[in-house]
PDB file of C-alpha atoms in Angstrom:
ATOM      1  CA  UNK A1302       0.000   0.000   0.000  1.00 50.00           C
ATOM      2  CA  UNK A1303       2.462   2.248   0.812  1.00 51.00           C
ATOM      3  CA  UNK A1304       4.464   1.554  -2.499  1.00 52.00           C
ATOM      4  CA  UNK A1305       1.194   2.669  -4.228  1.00 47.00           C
ATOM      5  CA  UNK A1306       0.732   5.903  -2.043  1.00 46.00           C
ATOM      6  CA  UNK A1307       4.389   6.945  -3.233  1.00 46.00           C
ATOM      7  CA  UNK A1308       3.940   5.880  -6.800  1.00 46.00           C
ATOM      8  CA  UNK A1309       0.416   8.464  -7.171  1.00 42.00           C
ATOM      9  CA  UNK A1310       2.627  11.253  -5.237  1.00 46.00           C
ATOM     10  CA  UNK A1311       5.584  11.199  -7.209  1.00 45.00           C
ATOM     11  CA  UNK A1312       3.424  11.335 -10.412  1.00 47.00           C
ATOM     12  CA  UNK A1313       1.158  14.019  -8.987  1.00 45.00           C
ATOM     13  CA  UNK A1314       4.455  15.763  -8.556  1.00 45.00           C
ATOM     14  CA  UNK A1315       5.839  15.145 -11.975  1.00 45.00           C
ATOM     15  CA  UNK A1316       2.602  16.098 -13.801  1.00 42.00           C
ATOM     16  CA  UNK A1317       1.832  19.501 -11.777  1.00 42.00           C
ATOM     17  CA  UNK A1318       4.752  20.015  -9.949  1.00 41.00           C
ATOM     18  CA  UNK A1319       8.782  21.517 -10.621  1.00 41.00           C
ATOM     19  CA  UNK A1320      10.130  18.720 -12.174  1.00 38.00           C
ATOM     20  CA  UNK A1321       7.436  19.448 -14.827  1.00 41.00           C
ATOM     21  CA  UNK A1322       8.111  23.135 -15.172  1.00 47.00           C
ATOM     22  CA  UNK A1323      10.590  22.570 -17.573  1.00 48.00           C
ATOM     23  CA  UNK A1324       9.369  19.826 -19.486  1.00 55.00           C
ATOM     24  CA  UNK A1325       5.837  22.102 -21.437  1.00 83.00           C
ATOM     25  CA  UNK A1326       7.759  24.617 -23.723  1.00 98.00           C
ATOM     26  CA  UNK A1327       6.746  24.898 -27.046  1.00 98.00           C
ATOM     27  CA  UNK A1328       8.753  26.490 -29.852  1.00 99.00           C
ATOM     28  CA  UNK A1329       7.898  28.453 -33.071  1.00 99.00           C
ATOM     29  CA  UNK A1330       9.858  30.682 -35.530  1.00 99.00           C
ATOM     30  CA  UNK A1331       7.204  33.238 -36.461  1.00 99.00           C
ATOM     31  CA  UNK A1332       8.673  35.274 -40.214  1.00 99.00           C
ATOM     32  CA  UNK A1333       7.929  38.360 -40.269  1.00 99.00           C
ATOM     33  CA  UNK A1334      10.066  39.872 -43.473  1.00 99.00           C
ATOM     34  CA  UNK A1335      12.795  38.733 -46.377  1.00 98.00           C
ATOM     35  CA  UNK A1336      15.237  40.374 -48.818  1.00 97.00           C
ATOM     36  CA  UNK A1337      14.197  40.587 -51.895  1.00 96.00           C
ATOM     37  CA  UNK A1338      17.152  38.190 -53.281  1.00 95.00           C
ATOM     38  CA  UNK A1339      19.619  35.896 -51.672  1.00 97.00           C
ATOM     39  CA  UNK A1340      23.030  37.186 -50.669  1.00 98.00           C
ATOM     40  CA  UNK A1341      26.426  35.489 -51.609  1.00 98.00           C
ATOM     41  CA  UNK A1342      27.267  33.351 -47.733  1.00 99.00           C
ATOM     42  CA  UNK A1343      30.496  35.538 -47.893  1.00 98.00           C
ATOM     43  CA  UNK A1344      28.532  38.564 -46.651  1.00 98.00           C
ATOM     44  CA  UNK A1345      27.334  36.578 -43.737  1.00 99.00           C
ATOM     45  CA  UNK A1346      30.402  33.904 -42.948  1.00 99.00           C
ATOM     46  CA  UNK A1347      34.034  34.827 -42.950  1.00 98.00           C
ATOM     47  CA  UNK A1348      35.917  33.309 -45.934  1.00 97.00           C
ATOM     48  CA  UNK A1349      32.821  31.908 -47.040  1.00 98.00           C
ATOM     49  CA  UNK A1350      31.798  31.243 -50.603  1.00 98.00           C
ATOM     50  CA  UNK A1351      30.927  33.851 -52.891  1.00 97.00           C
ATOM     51  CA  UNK A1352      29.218  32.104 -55.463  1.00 97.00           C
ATOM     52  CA  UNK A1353      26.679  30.404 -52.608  1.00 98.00           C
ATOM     53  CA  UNK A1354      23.931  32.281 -51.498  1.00 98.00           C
ATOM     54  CA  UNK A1355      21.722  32.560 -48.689  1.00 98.00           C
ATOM     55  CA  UNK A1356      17.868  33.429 -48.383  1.00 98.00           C
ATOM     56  CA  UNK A1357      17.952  36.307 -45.719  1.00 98.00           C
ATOM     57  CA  UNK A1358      14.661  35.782 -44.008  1.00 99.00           C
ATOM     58  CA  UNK A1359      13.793  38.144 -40.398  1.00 99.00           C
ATOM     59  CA  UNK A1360      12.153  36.028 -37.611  1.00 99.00           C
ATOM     60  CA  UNK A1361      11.165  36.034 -34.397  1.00 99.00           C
ATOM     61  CA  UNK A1362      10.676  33.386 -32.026  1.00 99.00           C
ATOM     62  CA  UNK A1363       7.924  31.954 -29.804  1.00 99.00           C
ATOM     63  CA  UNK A1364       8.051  30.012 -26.636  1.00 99.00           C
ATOM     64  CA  UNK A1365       4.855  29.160 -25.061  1.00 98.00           C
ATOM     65  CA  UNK A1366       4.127  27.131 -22.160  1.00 97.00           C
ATOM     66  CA  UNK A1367       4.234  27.363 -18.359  1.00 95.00           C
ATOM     67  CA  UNK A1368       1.714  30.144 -18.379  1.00 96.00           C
ATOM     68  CA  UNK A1369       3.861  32.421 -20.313  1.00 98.00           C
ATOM     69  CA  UNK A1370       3.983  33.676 -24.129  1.00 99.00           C
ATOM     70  CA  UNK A1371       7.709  34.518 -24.248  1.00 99.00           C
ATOM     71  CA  UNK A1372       9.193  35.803 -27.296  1.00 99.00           C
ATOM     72  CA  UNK A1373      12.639  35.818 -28.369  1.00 99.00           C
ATOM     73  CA  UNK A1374      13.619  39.323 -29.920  1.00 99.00           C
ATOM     74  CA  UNK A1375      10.710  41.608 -31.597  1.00 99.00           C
ATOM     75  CA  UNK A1376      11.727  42.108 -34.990  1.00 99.00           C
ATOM     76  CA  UNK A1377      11.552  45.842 -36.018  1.00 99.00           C
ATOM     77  CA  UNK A1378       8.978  48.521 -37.459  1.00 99.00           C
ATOM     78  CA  UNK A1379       9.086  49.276 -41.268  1.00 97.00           C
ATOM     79  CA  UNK A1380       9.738  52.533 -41.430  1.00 97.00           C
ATOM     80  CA  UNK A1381      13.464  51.938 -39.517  1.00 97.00           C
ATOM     81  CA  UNK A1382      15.998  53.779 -42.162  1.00 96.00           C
ATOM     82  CA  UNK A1383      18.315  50.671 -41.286  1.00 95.00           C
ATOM     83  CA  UNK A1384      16.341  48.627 -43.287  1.00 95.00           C
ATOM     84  CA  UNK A1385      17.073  50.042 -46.567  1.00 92.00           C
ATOM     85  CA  UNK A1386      20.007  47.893 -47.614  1.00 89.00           C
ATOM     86  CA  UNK A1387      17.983  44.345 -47.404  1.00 94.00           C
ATOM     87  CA  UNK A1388      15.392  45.755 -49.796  1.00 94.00           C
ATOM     88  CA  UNK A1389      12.474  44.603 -47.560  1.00 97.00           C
ATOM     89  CA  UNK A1390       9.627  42.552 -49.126  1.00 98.00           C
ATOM     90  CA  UNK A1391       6.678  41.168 -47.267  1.00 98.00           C
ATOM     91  CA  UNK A1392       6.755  42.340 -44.564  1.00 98.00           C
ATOM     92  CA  UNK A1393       4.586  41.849 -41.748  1.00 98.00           C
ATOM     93  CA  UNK A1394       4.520  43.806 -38.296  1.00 99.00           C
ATOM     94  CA  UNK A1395       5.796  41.290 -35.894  1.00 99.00           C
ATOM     95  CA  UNK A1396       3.083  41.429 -33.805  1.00 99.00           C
ATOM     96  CA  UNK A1397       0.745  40.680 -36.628  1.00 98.00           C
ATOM     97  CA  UNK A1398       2.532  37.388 -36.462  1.00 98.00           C
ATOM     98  CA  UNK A1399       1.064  36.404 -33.657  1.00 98.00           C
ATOM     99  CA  UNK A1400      -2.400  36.168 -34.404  1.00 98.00           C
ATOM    100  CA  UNK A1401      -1.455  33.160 -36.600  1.00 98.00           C
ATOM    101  CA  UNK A1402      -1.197  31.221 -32.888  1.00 98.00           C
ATOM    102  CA  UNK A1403      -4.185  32.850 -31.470  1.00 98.00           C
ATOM    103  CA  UNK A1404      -2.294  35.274 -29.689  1.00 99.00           C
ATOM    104  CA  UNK A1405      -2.157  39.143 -28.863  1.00 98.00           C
ATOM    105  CA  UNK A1406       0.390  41.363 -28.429  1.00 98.00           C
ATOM    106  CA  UNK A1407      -1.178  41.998 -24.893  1.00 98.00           C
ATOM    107  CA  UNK A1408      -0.713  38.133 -24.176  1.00 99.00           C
ATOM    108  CA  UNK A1409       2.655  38.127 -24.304  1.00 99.00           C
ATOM    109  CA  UNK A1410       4.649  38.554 -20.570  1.00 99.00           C
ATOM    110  CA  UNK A1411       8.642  38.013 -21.478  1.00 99.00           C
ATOM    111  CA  UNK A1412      10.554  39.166 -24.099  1.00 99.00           C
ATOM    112  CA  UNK A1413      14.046  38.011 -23.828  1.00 99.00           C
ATOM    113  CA  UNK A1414      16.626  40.309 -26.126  1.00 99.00           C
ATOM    114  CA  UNK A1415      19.393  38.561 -27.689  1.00 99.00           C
ATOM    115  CA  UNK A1416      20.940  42.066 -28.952  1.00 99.00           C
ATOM    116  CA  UNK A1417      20.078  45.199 -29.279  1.00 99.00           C
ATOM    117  CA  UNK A1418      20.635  45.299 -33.262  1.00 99.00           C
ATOM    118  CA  UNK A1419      17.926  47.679 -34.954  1.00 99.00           C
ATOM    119  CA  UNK A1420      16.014  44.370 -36.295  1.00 99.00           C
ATOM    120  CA  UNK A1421      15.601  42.577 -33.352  1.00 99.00           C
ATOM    121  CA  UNK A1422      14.674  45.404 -30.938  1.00 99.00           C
ATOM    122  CA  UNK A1423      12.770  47.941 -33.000  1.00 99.00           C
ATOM    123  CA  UNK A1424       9.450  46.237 -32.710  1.00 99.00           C
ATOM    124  CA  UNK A1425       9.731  46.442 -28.830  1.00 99.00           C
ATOM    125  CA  UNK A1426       7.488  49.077 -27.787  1.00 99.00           C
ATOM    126  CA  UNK A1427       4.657  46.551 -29.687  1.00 99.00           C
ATOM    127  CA  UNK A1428       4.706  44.297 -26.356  1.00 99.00           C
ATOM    128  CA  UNK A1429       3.801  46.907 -23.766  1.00 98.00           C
ATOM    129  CA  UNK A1430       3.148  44.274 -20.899  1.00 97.00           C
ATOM    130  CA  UNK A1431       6.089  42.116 -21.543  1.00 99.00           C
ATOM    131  CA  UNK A1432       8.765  41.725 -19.031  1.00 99.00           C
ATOM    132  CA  UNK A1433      12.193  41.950 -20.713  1.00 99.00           C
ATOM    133  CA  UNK A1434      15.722  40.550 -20.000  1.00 99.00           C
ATOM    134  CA  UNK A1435      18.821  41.150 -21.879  1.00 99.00           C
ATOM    135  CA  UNK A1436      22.480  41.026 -20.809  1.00 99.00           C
ATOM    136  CA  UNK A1437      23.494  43.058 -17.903  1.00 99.00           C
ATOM    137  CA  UNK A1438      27.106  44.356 -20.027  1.00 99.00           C
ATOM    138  CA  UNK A1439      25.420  44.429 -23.227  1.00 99.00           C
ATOM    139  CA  UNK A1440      22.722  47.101 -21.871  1.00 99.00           C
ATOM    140  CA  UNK A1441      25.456  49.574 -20.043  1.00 99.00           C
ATOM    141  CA  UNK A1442      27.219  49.209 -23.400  1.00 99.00           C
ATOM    142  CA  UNK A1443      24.610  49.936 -25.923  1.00 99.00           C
ATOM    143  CA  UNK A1444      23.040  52.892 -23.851  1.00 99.00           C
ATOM    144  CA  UNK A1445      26.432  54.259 -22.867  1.00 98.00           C
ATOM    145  CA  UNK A1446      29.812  53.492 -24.625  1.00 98.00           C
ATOM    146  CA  UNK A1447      28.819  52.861 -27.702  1.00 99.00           C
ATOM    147  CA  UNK A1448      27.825  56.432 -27.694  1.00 98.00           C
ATOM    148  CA  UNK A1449      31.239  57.413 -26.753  1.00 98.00           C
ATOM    149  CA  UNK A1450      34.209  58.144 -29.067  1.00 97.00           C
ATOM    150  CA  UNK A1451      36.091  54.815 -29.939  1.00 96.00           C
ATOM    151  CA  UNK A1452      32.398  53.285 -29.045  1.00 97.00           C
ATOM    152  CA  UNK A1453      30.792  50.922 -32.215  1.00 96.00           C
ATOM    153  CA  UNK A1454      27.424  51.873 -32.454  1.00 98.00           C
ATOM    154  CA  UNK A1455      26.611  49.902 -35.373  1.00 96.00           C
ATOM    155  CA  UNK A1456      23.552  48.314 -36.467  1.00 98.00           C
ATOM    156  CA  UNK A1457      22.055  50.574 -33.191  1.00 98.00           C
ATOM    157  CA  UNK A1458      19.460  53.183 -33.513  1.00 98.00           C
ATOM    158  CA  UNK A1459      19.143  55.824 -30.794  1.00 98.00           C
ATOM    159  CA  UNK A1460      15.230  55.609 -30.909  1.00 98.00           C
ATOM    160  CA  UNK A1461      15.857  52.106 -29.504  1.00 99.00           C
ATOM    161  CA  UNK A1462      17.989  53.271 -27.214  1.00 99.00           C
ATOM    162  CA  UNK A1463      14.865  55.698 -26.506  1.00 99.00           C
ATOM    163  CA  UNK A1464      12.654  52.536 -25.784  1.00 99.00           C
ATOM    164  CA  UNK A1465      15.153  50.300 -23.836  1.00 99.00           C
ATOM    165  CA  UNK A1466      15.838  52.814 -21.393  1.00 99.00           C
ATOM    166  CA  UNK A1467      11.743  53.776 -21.339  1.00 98.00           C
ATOM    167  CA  UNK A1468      11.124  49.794 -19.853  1.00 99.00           C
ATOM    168  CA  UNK A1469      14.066  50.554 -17.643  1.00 99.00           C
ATOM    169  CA  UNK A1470      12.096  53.386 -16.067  1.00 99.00           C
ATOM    170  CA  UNK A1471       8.532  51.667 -16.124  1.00 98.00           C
ATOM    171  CA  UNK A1472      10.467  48.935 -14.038  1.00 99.00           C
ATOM    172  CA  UNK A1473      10.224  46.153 -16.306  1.00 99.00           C
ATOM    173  CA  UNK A1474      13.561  45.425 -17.852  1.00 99.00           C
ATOM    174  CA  UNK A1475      15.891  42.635 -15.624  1.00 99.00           C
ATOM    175  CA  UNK A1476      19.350  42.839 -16.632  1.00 99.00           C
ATOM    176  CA  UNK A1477      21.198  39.042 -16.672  1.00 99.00           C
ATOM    177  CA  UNK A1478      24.700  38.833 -15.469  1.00 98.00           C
ATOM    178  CA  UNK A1479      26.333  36.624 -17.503  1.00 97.00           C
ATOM    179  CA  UNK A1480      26.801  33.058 -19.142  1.00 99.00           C
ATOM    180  CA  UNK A1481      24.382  29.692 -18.524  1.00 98.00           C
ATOM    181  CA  UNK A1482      21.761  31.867 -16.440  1.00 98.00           C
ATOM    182  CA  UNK A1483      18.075  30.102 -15.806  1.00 98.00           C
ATOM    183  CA  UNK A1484      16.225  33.159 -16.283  1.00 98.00           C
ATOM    184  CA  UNK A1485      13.227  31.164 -16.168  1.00 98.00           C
ATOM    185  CA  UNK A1486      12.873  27.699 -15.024  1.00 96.00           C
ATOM    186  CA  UNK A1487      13.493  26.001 -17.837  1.00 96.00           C
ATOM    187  CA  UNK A1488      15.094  28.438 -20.023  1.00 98.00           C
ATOM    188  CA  UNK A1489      18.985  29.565 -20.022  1.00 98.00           C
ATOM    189  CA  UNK A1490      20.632  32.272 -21.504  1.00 99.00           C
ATOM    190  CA  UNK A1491      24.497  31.470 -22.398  1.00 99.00           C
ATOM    191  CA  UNK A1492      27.172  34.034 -23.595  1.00 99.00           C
ATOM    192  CA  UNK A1493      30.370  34.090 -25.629  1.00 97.00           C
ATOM    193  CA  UNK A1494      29.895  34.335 -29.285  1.00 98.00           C
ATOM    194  CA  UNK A1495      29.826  38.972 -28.782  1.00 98.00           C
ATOM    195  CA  UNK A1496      27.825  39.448 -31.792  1.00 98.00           C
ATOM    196  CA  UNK A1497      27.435  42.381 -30.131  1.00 98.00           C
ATOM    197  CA  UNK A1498      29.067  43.887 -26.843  1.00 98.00           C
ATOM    198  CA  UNK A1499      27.864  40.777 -24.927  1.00 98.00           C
ATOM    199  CA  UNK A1500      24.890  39.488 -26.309  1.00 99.00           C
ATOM    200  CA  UNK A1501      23.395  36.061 -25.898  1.00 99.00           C
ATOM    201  CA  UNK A1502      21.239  33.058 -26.909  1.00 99.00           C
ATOM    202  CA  UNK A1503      18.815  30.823 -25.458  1.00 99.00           C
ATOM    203  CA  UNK A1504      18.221  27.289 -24.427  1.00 99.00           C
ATOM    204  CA  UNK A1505      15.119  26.284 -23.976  1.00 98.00           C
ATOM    205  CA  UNK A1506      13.695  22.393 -22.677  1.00 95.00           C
ATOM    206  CA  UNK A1507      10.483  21.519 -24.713  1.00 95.00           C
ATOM    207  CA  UNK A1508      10.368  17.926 -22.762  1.00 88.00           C
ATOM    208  CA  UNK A1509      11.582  16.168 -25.785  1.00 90.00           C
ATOM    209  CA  UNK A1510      14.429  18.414 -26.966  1.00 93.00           C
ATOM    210  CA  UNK A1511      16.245  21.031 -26.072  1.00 97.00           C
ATOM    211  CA  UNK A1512      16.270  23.880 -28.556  1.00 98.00           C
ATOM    212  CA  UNK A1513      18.752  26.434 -28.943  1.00 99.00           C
ATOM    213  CA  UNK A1514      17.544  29.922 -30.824  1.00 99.00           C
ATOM    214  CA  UNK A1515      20.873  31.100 -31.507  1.00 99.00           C
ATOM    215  CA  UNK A1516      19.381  34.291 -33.008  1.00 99.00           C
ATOM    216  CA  UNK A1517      22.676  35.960 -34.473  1.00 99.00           C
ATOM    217  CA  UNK A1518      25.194  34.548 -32.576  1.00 99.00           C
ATOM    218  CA  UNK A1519      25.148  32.449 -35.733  1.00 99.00           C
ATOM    219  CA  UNK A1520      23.712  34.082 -38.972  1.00 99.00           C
ATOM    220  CA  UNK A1521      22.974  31.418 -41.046  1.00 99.00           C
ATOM    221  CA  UNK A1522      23.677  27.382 -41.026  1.00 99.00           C
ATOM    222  CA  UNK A1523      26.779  27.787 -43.183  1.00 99.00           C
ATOM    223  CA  UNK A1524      28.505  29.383 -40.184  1.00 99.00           C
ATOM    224  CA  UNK A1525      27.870  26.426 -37.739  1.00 99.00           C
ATOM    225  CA  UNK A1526      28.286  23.285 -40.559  1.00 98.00           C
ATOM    226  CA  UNK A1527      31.415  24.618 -41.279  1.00 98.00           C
ATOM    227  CA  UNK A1528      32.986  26.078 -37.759  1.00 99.00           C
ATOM    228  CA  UNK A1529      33.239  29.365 -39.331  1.00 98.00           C
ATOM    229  CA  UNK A1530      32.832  32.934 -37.642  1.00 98.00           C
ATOM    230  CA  UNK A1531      30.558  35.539 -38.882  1.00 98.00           C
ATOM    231  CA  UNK A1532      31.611  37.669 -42.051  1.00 98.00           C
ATOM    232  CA  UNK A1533      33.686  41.499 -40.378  1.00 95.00           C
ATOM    233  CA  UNK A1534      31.229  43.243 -38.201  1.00 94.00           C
ATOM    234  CA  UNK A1535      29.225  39.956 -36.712  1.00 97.00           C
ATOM    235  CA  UNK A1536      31.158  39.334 -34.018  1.00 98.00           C
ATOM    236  CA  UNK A1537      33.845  41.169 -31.545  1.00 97.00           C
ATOM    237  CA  UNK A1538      35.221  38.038 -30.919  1.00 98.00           C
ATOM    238  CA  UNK A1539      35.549  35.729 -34.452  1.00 98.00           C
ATOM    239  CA  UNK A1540      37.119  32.681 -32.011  1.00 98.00           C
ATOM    240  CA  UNK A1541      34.692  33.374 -29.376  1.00 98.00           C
ATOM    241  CA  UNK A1542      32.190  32.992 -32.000  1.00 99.00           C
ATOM    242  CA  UNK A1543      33.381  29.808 -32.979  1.00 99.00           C
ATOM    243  CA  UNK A1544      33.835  28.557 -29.435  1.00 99.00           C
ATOM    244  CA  UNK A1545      30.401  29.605 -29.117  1.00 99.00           C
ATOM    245  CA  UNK A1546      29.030  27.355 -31.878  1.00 99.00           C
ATOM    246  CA  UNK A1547      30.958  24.670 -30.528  1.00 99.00           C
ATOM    247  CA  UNK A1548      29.608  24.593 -27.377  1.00 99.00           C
ATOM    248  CA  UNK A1549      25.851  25.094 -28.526  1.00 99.00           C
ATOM    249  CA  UNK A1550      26.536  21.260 -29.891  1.00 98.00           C
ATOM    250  CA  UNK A1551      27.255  20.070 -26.548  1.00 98.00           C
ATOM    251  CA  UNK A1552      23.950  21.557 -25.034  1.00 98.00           C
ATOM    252  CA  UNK A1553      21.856  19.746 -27.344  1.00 98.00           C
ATOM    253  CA  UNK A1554      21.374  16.196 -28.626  1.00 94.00           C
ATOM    254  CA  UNK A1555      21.381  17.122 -32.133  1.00 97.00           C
ATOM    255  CA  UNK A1556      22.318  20.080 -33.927  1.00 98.00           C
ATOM    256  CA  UNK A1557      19.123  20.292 -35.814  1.00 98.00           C
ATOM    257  CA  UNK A1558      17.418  21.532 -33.434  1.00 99.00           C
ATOM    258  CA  UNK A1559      20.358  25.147 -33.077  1.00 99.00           C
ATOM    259  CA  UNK A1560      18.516  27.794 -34.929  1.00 99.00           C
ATOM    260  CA  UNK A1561      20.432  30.276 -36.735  1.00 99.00           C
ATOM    261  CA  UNK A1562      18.846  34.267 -36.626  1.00 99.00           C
ATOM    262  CA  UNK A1563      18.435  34.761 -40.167  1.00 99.00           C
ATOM    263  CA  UNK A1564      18.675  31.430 -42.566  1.00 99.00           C
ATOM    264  CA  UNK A1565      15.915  31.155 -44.568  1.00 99.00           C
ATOM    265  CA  UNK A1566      15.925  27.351 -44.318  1.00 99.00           C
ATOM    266  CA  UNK A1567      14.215  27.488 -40.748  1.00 99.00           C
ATOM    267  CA  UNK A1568      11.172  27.568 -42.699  1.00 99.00           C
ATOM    268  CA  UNK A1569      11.573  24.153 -44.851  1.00 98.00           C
ATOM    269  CA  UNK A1570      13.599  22.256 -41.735  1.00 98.00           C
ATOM    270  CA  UNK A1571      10.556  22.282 -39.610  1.00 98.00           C
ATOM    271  CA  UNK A1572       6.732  21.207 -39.753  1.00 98.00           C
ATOM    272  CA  UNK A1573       4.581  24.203 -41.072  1.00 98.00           C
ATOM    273  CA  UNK A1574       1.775  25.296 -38.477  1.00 98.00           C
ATOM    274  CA  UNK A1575       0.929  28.353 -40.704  1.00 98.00           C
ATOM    275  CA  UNK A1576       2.242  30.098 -43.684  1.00 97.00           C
ATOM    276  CA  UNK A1577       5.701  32.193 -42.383  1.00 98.00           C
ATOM    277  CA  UNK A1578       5.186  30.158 -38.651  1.00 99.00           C
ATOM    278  CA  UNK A1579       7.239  26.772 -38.413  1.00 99.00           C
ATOM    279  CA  UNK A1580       7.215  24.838 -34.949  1.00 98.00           C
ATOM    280  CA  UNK A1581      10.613  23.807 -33.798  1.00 98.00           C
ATOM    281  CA  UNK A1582       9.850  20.227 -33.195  1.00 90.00           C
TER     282      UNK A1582
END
């Protein structure tokens, strides 16, 4: 009898309890834009090849589960000037995105930052509710130094900088201080590959995988099939990059399931739930 009495606990436990927490994430890459052609993989990969090309899609990413809607960078508004050079074609406001998965803008309550690049943190004032968490050194940087002479501000936009600092005053941005953080339970953040001053990715435990949304700490899949950094001005740190990549394989049990920022080929490697939304399964 008693056997029985510890055999329903420990699966009430498992079923409603922690060890459960971490086992209900689901993933989705959610397209909201493209460039209007392919671009040779030497823009994106150092020493890549020129006569290969890339589709350059712009994505954001969903992780739902646990009684949160947490999204994974916020894509950007259209009217940004940085968005000139890609030639922009179908675009979609990221928050339009959304409603493909029955959600609202108002539904969602995290919004983890990767880096504070003008396409991945333009859109953020769209998610007014939404707690958000980005690296502790990569916020102090992009509000501050980069600013500064001998500071790299590029790829920035000072109305971001505008917003950022906005949810630091409202009280709703948590800064993370440093590598293989559980920000929340069942979701790390890991440093290392300085895309930008200190930006990060994310591992996430769906139960039956782990999925990591790299986001641009690798571009596209040529980088991390081949062990090779970003093209000049992806990374700070082209062998931290690479160490980066590396060690992204050891965190999961297959590299499928690493998810480059913009590779157009997230869209074919996964099952279609809508048109532009694939889930990472």
């Amino acid at each position: 009898m008693k056997n029985v009495i510890l055999i329903v606990l420990i699966t009430l436990f498992t079923s409603n309890g922690v060890w459960s927490q971490t086992k209900q994430y689901e993933v989705y890459a959610l397209k909201f834009a493209s460039s209007a052609h392919p671009w040779p993989i030497a823009d994106w990969v150092d020493k890549g090849p020129k006569n290969d090309s890339v589709q350059i899609d712009f994505m954001i990413w969903l992780i739902k589960g646990n009684g949160r809607n947490i999204l994974v960078d916020v894509g950007f508004l259209n009217d940004i000037p940085n968005a000139k050079e890609f030639a922009i074609v179908n675009y979609v406001r990221p928050d339009s995105t959304l409603q493909k998965l029955g959600l609202k803008p108002a539904d969602i309550t995290d919004v983890i930052l990767s880096h504070p690049h003008w396409d991945h943190i333009d859109g953020l004032d769209l998610f007014p509710n939404a707690q958000v968490w980005m690296q502790q050194d990569d916020f102090y940087y992009y509000v501050g130094a980069a600013w500064q002479k001998g500071g790299s501000a590029g790829g920035f936009n000072k109305r971001d900088v505008r917003k950022l600092i906005d949810r630091n005053l409202a009280g709703k941005l948590t800064l993370v201080n440093g590598d293989s953080q559980e920000i929340i339970p069942g979701i790390k953040v890991f440093t290392g590959s300085r895309h930008t001053f200190n930006s990060q990715y994310v591992l996430v435990e769906t139960g039956t995988n782990k999925v990591i949304l790299a986001s641009d700490n690798i571009w596209v899949y040529y980088s991390l099939e081949h062990m090779q950094p970003a093209a000049a001005g992806g990374t700070y740190d082209p062998a931290g990059y690479v160490n980066a990549m590396q060690r992204m394989k050891t965190l999961v049990t297959n590299p499928r399931y690493i998810i480059p920022g913009h590779d157009g080929k997230v869209f074919s490697n996964f099952p279609v739930v809508k048109e532009g939304v694939v889930k990472i399964d």
